[in-house]
Tab-separated table of C-alpha atoms in Angstrom:
chain	number	residue	atom	x	y	z
A	1	MET	CA	-121.119	12.757	25.403
A	2	ASN	CA	-120.793	10.233	28.223
A	3	GLY	CA	-117.837	12.199	29.577
A	4	LEU	CA	-119.917	15.351	29.847
A	5	ILE	CA	-122.741	13.486	31.555
A	6	GLY	CA	-120.259	11.973	34.006
A	7	LEU	CA	-118.716	15.377	34.677
A	8	GLY	CA	-122.179	16.831	35.249
A	9	GLY	CA	-122.888	14.109	37.792
A	10	VAL	CA	-119.607	14.683	39.607
A	11	LEU	CA	-120.171	18.443	39.700
A	12	ALA	CA	-123.757	18.016	40.911
A	13	LEU	CA	-122.592	15.673	43.668
A	14	LEU	CA	-119.801	18.088	44.649
A	15	LEU	CA	-122.188	21.045	44.799
A	16	VAL	CA	-124.950	19.217	46.692
A	17	VAL	CA	-122.637	17.665	49.270
A	18	GLY	CA	-120.678	20.911	49.589
A	19	ALA	CA	-123.859	22.915	50.104
A	20	CYS	CA	-125.112	20.444	52.728
A	21	ILE	CA	-121.854	20.578	54.632
A	22	GLY	CA	-121.748	24.363	54.254
A	23	ALA	CA	-125.274	24.666	55.658
A	24	MET	CA	-124.006	23.146	58.906
A	25	ASP	CA	-121.545	26.018	59.454
A	26	ARG	CA	-122.817	29.062	57.591
A	27	ARG	CA	-120.357	31.507	59.147
A	28	ARG	CA	-117.314	29.802	57.641
A	29	PHE	CA	-118.953	28.697	54.392
A	30	SER	CA	-118.278	30.537	51.137
A	31	TRP	CA	-120.216	29.890	47.937
A	32	ARG	CA	-117.343	31.435	45.971
A	33	TRP	CA	-114.923	28.732	47.107
A	34	LEU	CA	-117.409	25.963	46.355
A	35	MET	CA	-117.929	27.319	42.822
A	36	ALA	CA	-114.164	27.717	42.392
A	37	ALA	CA	-113.703	24.064	43.378
A	38	ALA	CA	-116.338	23.002	40.842
A	39	LEU	CA	-114.627	25.079	38.148
A	40	LEU	CA	-111.245	23.512	38.940
A	41	VAL	CA	-112.731	20.012	38.746
A	42	ALA	CA	-114.232	20.870	35.345
A	43	ILE	CA	-110.921	22.293	34.068
A	44	ASN	CA	-108.997	19.237	35.253
A	45	ASP	CA	-111.499	16.857	33.650
A	46	ALA	CA	-111.486	18.789	30.379
A	47	LEU	CA	-107.692	18.686	30.182
A	48	LEU	CA	-107.528	15.006	31.110
A	49	THR	CA	-109.851	14.163	28.242
A	50	GLY	CA	-108.166	16.475	25.727
A	51	VAL	CA	-111.153	18.842	25.859
A	52	TYR	CA	-113.349	15.831	25.076
A	53	GLY	CA	-111.436	14.870	21.946
A	54	LEU	CA	-111.030	18.357	20.447
A	55	LEU	CA	-107.261	18.548	21.048
A	56	PRO	CA	-105.099	16.475	18.714
A	57	ASP	CA	-103.186	13.618	20.342
A	58	VAL	CA	-99.583	14.743	19.919
A	59	ILE	CA	-97.870	12.285	22.269
A	60	GLY	CA	-99.862	9.186	21.376
A	61	GLY	CA	-100.018	5.940	23.287
A	62	SER	CA	-102.842	4.288	25.137
A	63	TRP	CA	-102.235	5.749	28.605
A	64	ASN	CA	-103.229	9.383	27.859
A	65	TRP	CA	-99.925	10.942	28.861
A	66	GLN	CA	-100.861	14.150	27.090
A	67	GLY	CA	-103.986	14.617	29.190
A	68	LYS	CA	-102.117	13.821	32.383
A	69	LEU	CA	-99.359	16.316	31.552
A	70	LEU	CA	-101.875	19.023	30.599
A	71	ALA	CA	-103.824	18.522	33.840
A	72	LEU	CA	-100.612	18.570	35.883
A	73	ALA	CA	-99.421	21.753	34.145
A	74	ALA	CA	-102.761	23.449	34.818
A	75	THR	CA	-102.684	22.377	38.469
A	76	LEU	CA	-99.171	23.762	38.934
A	77	ALA	CA	-100.066	26.991	37.118
A	78	ILE	CA	-103.111	27.511	39.333
A	79	ALA	CA	-101.104	26.761	42.478
A	80	ALA	CA	-98.418	29.267	41.455
A	81	SER	CA	-100.860	31.985	40.391
A	82	PRO	CA	-101.339	35.167	42.402
A	83	LEU	CA	-104.960	34.150	43.041
A	84	SER	CA	-103.729	31.410	45.347
A	85	ASP	CA	-101.271	31.951	48.156
A	86	GLY	CA	-98.386	31.219	45.807
A	87	VAL	CA	-95.886	28.422	45.527
A	88	ALA	CA	-94.415	28.981	48.989
A	89	ALA	CA	-97.735	28.207	50.658
A	90	VAL	CA	-98.309	24.945	48.770
A	91	SER	CA	-94.780	23.631	48.370
A	92	CYS	CA	-92.958	21.029	50.420
A	93	CYS	CA	-90.398	22.275	52.877
A	94	PHE	CA	-87.690	20.149	54.393
A	95	ARG	CA	-86.637	22.832	56.873
A	96	ARG	CA	-88.581	23.399	60.012
A	97	GLN	CA	-89.562	26.962	60.790
A	98	ALA	CA	-88.939	28.355	64.249
A	99	VAL	CA	-92.135	28.967	66.168
């Protein structure tokens, strides 16, 4: 239960600070993106905690490798999804593009 209360506090802080900053520049502010950021924070937190103890601990250990791997997999899946700009827009490039 403490994890959910902590997540609620983090999300409330994110939304309040985001709304305050967005109020300064209303033309470039989008509530959809702020809500999407809050949803992504909630997904990441849920996966890090094993959906708050509902997922069985398959890997074991005391460092929560399973939660870290699940959160990383979700982050990579979201970055590669068609909803984002795709992998090319978020990947590292060692070649310099001609301007």
